Amino acid sequence: MMDRVSLNENLSISRLVYGMWRLCDDNDKSYQRVIQKLETCLENDLTTIDQADIYGDGGSEELFGEALSKSHNLRKRLEIITKCNIKLQGADFPDRKVKSYDTSAKYIIGTVESSLLKMKTDYIDLLLLHRPDPLMDHNETGFTLDKLVDSGKVRAVGASNFKPWDWNLLQSAMKHRLATNQIEISVVCTDAFTNGDLAFHQKQGNPVMAWSPLGGGSLFNQNDPKSKRLLITISDIAETLGVDMSVVALSWLVLHPARIVPVIGTNNPERIIEACKSIDLKLNRELWFEIYSAAIGKEVP
Ligand SMILES: NC(=O)c1ccc[n+]([C@@H]2O[C@H](COP(=O)([O-])OP(=O)(O)OC[C@H]3O[C@@H](n4cnc5c(N)ncnc54)[C@H](OP(=O)(O)O)[C@@H]3O)[C@@H](O)[C@H]2O)c1
């Protein structure tokens, strides 16, 4: 049984989360294929799905919703995370002159209603503000998020790509606790280990979600000299331990005491199964530093 991470007294998520940013990039865009991926997740105790209103220009929530509506017992076996506040430009929005963020009450509530409709569900387990908005009125945004939780449409709220000061500002205007921050962390993006982001959340006691935990696939790019060194280190360790490289790269995140929850993004069911093995692999401290040294390109000082 895969470990779970508690977000509040009523809600927990699986230790590994499945992200749907790339759902519409799969060659097979049928709802049957989505159900296949979801069932693969569930068979491996991965129960939490990460979405956003903008993934696939809205098509990802829609395709996911189609899968949920065709397989009636799926929704209640899953926790759904979605995000809001990025306003994309495009043919659907001819009036938008620039890409922007919007954390106003009207915009957040409108997006939540639209996400609920697209995903054909009547509640979202966890709503995240996708990016810090320089024009955020923390009182208005905080009140709106609290109201959404009180209404039952959203079971918990959190943030993504927030710095500690963004987090503190928003939290200061809220009754409910922000549950988690979803940021970029991987062997190819190690800033959070030293820039205070992980330390801040570790002290607060809230788990941190890691997006692109395999560097969005760049870890496997043999042409990049930095990745090449990392790749050799990770592939040697993987071979010694008899596991896939992705298992090593993910377990490297999971070992951290801040309770990092990786959000994987593969469209390949076989790779989902492999990734789930990372939760049980416990790297030792020396292996962790061997990978860290390869990741930063030098031994630690
Ligand atoms: N909050 C934010 O701002 C934010 C930003 C970005 C992403 N996210 C979330 O994070 C999730 C994961 O992001 P991600 O998709 O970049 O994660 P990722 O797991 O780091 O990368 C997935 C990519 O790597 C490839 N890949 C995986 N294993 C591989 C292997 N063994 N060999 C070669 N290629 C491999 C996958 O290709 P295949 O499909 O062919 O396996 C896919 O293209 C997203 O779905 C989204 O939910 C959030």
XYZ file of C-alpha atoms in Angstrom, chain A:
301
model
C 0.000 0.000 0.000
C 1.468 3.366 -1.032
C 1.905 5.890 1.801
C -0.451 8.828 1.964
C 0.122 12.442 2.916
C -2.393 14.205 5.099
C -3.372 17.751 4.020
C -5.918 18.355 6.761
C -8.118 16.311 9.094
C -10.467 15.364 6.218
C -8.183 15.067 3.219
C -5.117 13.080 2.249
C -3.367 12.591 -1.102
C -1.245 9.728 -2.395
C 2.539 9.971 -1.918
C 2.883 10.195 -5.708
C 0.501 12.264 -7.839
C -0.374 11.863 -11.521
C -0.291 15.127 -13.506
C -2.397 15.717 -16.612
C -0.590 18.648 -18.216
C 0.445 16.415 -21.108
C -2.796 14.420 -21.343
C -3.742 15.927 -24.710
C -0.233 15.219 -26.093
C -0.860 11.466 -26.036
C -1.273 10.037 -29.545
C -4.389 8.284 -28.276
C -6.748 10.989 -26.977
C -9.695 8.676 -26.334
C -11.442 8.607 -22.964
C -10.762 4.837 -22.897
C -7.032 5.559 -22.899
C -7.483 8.027 -20.023
C -9.414 5.404 -18.062
C -6.595 2.929 -18.725
C -4.061 5.373 -17.249
C -6.302 6.139 -14.267
C -6.900 2.455 -13.541
C -3.138 1.873 -13.729
C -2.647 4.639 -11.163
C -5.324 3.201 -8.885
C -3.998 -0.364 -9.113
C -0.755 1.060 -7.736
C -2.449 3.093 -4.974
C -1.820 6.387 -6.756
C -5.166 8.091 -6.201
C -4.477 11.801 -6.712
C -4.703 13.616 -10.057
C -3.207 17.032 -10.800
C -5.032 19.252 -13.290
C -5.225 22.934 -14.214
C -7.826 24.956 -16.052
C -5.233 25.822 -18.720
C -3.842 22.332 -19.442
C -4.405 21.526 -23.101
C -6.107 24.939 -23.350
C -8.880 23.510 -21.182
C -8.996 20.258 -23.145
C -7.270 18.253 -20.409
C -9.967 18.896 -17.772
C -12.575 18.179 -20.427
C -11.053 14.851 -21.531
C -10.551 13.828 -17.899
C -14.200 14.742 -17.211
C -15.314 12.588 -20.120
C -13.392 9.632 -18.650
C -14.936 10.262 -15.209
C -18.435 10.364 -16.639
C -17.985 7.112 -18.586
C -16.695 5.137 -15.630
C -19.067 5.854 -12.800
C -17.074 4.581 -9.838
C -13.888 6.484 -10.772
C -14.586 9.891 -9.219
C -15.025 8.664 -5.669
C -11.749 6.710 -5.793
C -9.734 9.804 -6.748
C -8.676 13.118 -5.259
C -8.684 15.892 -7.870
C -6.347 18.860 -7.714
C -6.835 21.731 -10.119
C -5.395 25.222 -10.461
C -6.538 28.643 -11.538
C -5.488 32.271 -12.116
C -3.454 32.126 -15.351
C -5.223 33.886 -18.246
C -3.869 32.550 -21.516
C -4.141 34.321 -24.818
C -5.458 32.535 -27.882
C -8.228 32.216 -30.410
C -10.755 31.510 -27.628
C -9.939 34.859 -26.004
C -9.712 37.484 -28.770
C -10.096 40.300 -26.219
C -6.903 39.376 -24.311
C -3.898 41.467 -25.398
C -1.384 39.847 -23.045
C -0.958 36.714 -20.943
C -1.787 37.664 -17.349
C -2.821 36.469 -13.875
C -6.109 37.131 -12.104
C -6.759 36.381 -8.438
C -9.925 38.470 -8.130
C -12.971 36.863 -6.476
C -14.937 37.021 -9.717
C -12.236 35.311 -11.759
C -11.462 32.549 -9.234
C -15.124 31.690 -8.693
C -15.799 31.711 -12.444
C -12.855 29.372 -13.084
C -13.885 26.951 -10.357
C -17.420 26.744 -11.775
C -16.004 26.104 -15.233
C -13.563 23.422 -13.971
C -16.393 21.654 -12.130
C -18.462 21.621 -15.319
C -15.585 20.418 -17.504
C -14.580 17.642 -15.098
C -18.241 16.706 -14.534
C -17.846 16.676 -10.774
C -19.477 18.676 -8.010
C -16.349 19.182 -5.888
C -12.598 19.728 -6.232
C -10.430 18.162 -3.552
C -7.653 20.731 -3.704
C -7.613 24.076 -5.506
C -4.236 25.745 -6.060
C -3.456 29.289 -7.133
C -1.237 28.483 -10.112
C 1.196 31.425 -9.969
C 1.783 34.350 -7.597
C -0.099 37.359 -8.938
C 1.671 40.721 -8.379
C -1.748 42.378 -8.214
C -3.197 39.925 -5.666
C -5.363 41.655 -3.078
C -4.703 39.132 -0.304
C -7.887 40.030 1.597
C -10.119 39.505 -1.428
C -8.319 36.348 -2.586
C -8.066 34.849 0.900
C -11.749 35.517 1.626
C -12.721 33.930 -1.709
C -10.667 30.794 -1.067
C -12.114 30.462 2.450
C -15.621 30.850 1.040
C -14.998 28.126 -1.544
C -13.902 25.720 1.199
C -16.916 26.638 3.353
C -19.251 26.038 0.414
C -17.944 22.462 -0.012
C -17.098 23.032 -3.676
C -13.429 22.809 -2.725
C -12.136 20.626 0.129
C -8.795 22.408 0.590
C -6.779 25.200 -0.995
C -3.096 25.762 -1.596
C -0.626 27.482 -3.858
C 1.825 26.804 -6.644
C 5.106 28.520 -7.450
C 4.701 30.687 -4.346
C 7.707 32.060 -2.482
C 7.475 32.102 1.339
C 6.492 35.807 1.303
C 3.614 35.158 -1.158
C 2.463 32.283 1.047
C 2.610 34.340 4.260
C 0.735 37.243 2.674
C -2.150 35.076 1.498
C -2.253 32.926 4.635
C -2.418 36.052 6.814
C -5.839 36.854 5.317
C -7.295 33.346 5.590
C -9.206 31.280 8.118
C -8.403 27.914 6.487
C -4.806 26.748 6.262
C -3.071 26.641 2.893
C -2.417 22.927 2.427
C 0.584 22.700 0.109
C 2.799 24.560 -2.348
C 3.506 22.950 -5.735
C 6.934 24.005 -7.025
C 9.541 22.748 -9.476
C 11.980 20.301 -7.865
C 14.022 17.541 -9.485
C 17.562 16.353 -10.056
C 17.724 18.934 -12.852
C 16.182 21.746 -10.754
C 17.658 21.708 -7.270
C 17.206 25.368 -6.228
C 14.534 24.598 -3.630
C 17.023 22.642 -1.530
C 19.084 25.746 -0.814
C 16.971 28.841 -1.551
C 14.764 28.476 1.538
C 11.637 27.194 -0.196
C 11.818 23.662 1.225
C 13.081 24.825 4.615
C 10.124 27.225 4.899
C 7.522 24.529 4.256
C 9.342 21.920 6.312
C 9.176 24.301 9.288
C 5.480 25.031 8.633
C 4.793 21.287 8.499
C 2.962 21.311 5.180
C 4.009 18.928 2.388
C 5.473 20.295 -0.843
C 4.486 18.994 -4.269
C 7.233 18.713 -6.928
C 6.248 19.439 -10.527
C 8.307 18.054 -13.439
C 10.084 15.665 -11.030
C 11.963 14.078 -13.969
C 12.805 17.496 -15.382
C 9.934 17.167 -17.844
C 11.898 14.326 -19.479
C 15.080 16.405 -19.921
C 16.866 14.073 -17.508
C 16.835 11.488 -20.278
C 18.261 13.841 -22.899
C 21.681 12.408 -23.787
C 22.654 15.506 -25.803
C 22.702 17.874 -22.853
C 26.197 17.634 -21.197
C 24.801 18.371 -17.696
C 22.085 15.712 -18.066
C 24.630 13.281 -19.439
C 26.665 13.267 -16.246
C 23.535 12.964 -14.134
C 22.213 10.289 -16.409
C 25.367 8.202 -16.012
C 25.290 8.550 -12.206
C 21.599 7.705 -11.975
C 21.770 4.879 -14.467
C 24.723 3.300 -12.603
C 22.811 3.485 -9.315
C 19.661 2.170 -10.974
C 21.561 -0.758 -12.425
C 23.137 -1.609 -9.069
C 19.773 -1.456 -7.326
C 17.999 -3.282 -10.153
C 15.390 -0.568 -10.753
C 14.450 1.916 -13.499
C 16.239 5.292 -13.574
C 12.976 7.142 -12.985
C 12.580 5.177 -9.723
C 15.956 6.453 -8.499
C 15.261 10.082 -9.536
C 11.865 10.083 -7.815
C 12.959 8.261 -4.655
C 15.709 10.888 -4.371
C 12.928 13.476 -3.906
C 10.811 11.286 -1.649
C 13.692 10.795 0.826
C 13.713 14.491 1.745
C 12.205 15.211 5.200
C 10.033 18.051 3.836
C 7.687 15.305 2.481
C 8.082 16.075 -1.206
C 5.189 14.662 -3.249
C 6.318 14.199 -6.892
C 3.765 14.932 -9.620
C 4.673 12.667 -12.532
C 3.587 13.451 -16.081
C 4.143 10.421 -18.309
C 1.477 9.298 -20.770
C 2.856 5.765 -20.666
C 1.091 3.322 -18.284
C 4.246 1.177 -17.972
C 6.144 4.234 -16.731
C 3.384 4.986 -14.207
C 3.878 1.494 -12.762
C 7.657 2.006 -12.564
C 7.288 5.446 -10.951
C 5.109 4.017 -8.175
C 7.997 1.770 -7.113
C 9.937 4.886 -6.071
C 7.922 5.227 -2.872
C 9.275 1.959 -1.491
C 12.897 2.470 -2.520
C 14.809 4.031 0.371
C 18.081 5.526 -0.873
C 20.810 5.901 1.718
C 22.431 9.247 2.541
C 25.564 8.483 0.517
C 23.616 7.650 -2.642
C 21.530 10.800 -2.133
C 24.697 12.915 -2.052
C 26.199 11.080 -5.009
C 23.154 12.152 -7.051
C 23.128 15.653 -5.552
C 26.810 16.143 -6.450
C 26.121 15.058 -10.030
C 23.087 17.344 -10.103
C 24.992 20.457 -8.997
C 28.035 19.472 -11.063
C 30.545 19.426 -8.173
C 31.101 17.916 -4.767
C 29.473 19.721 -1.883
C 31.781 22.344 -0.280
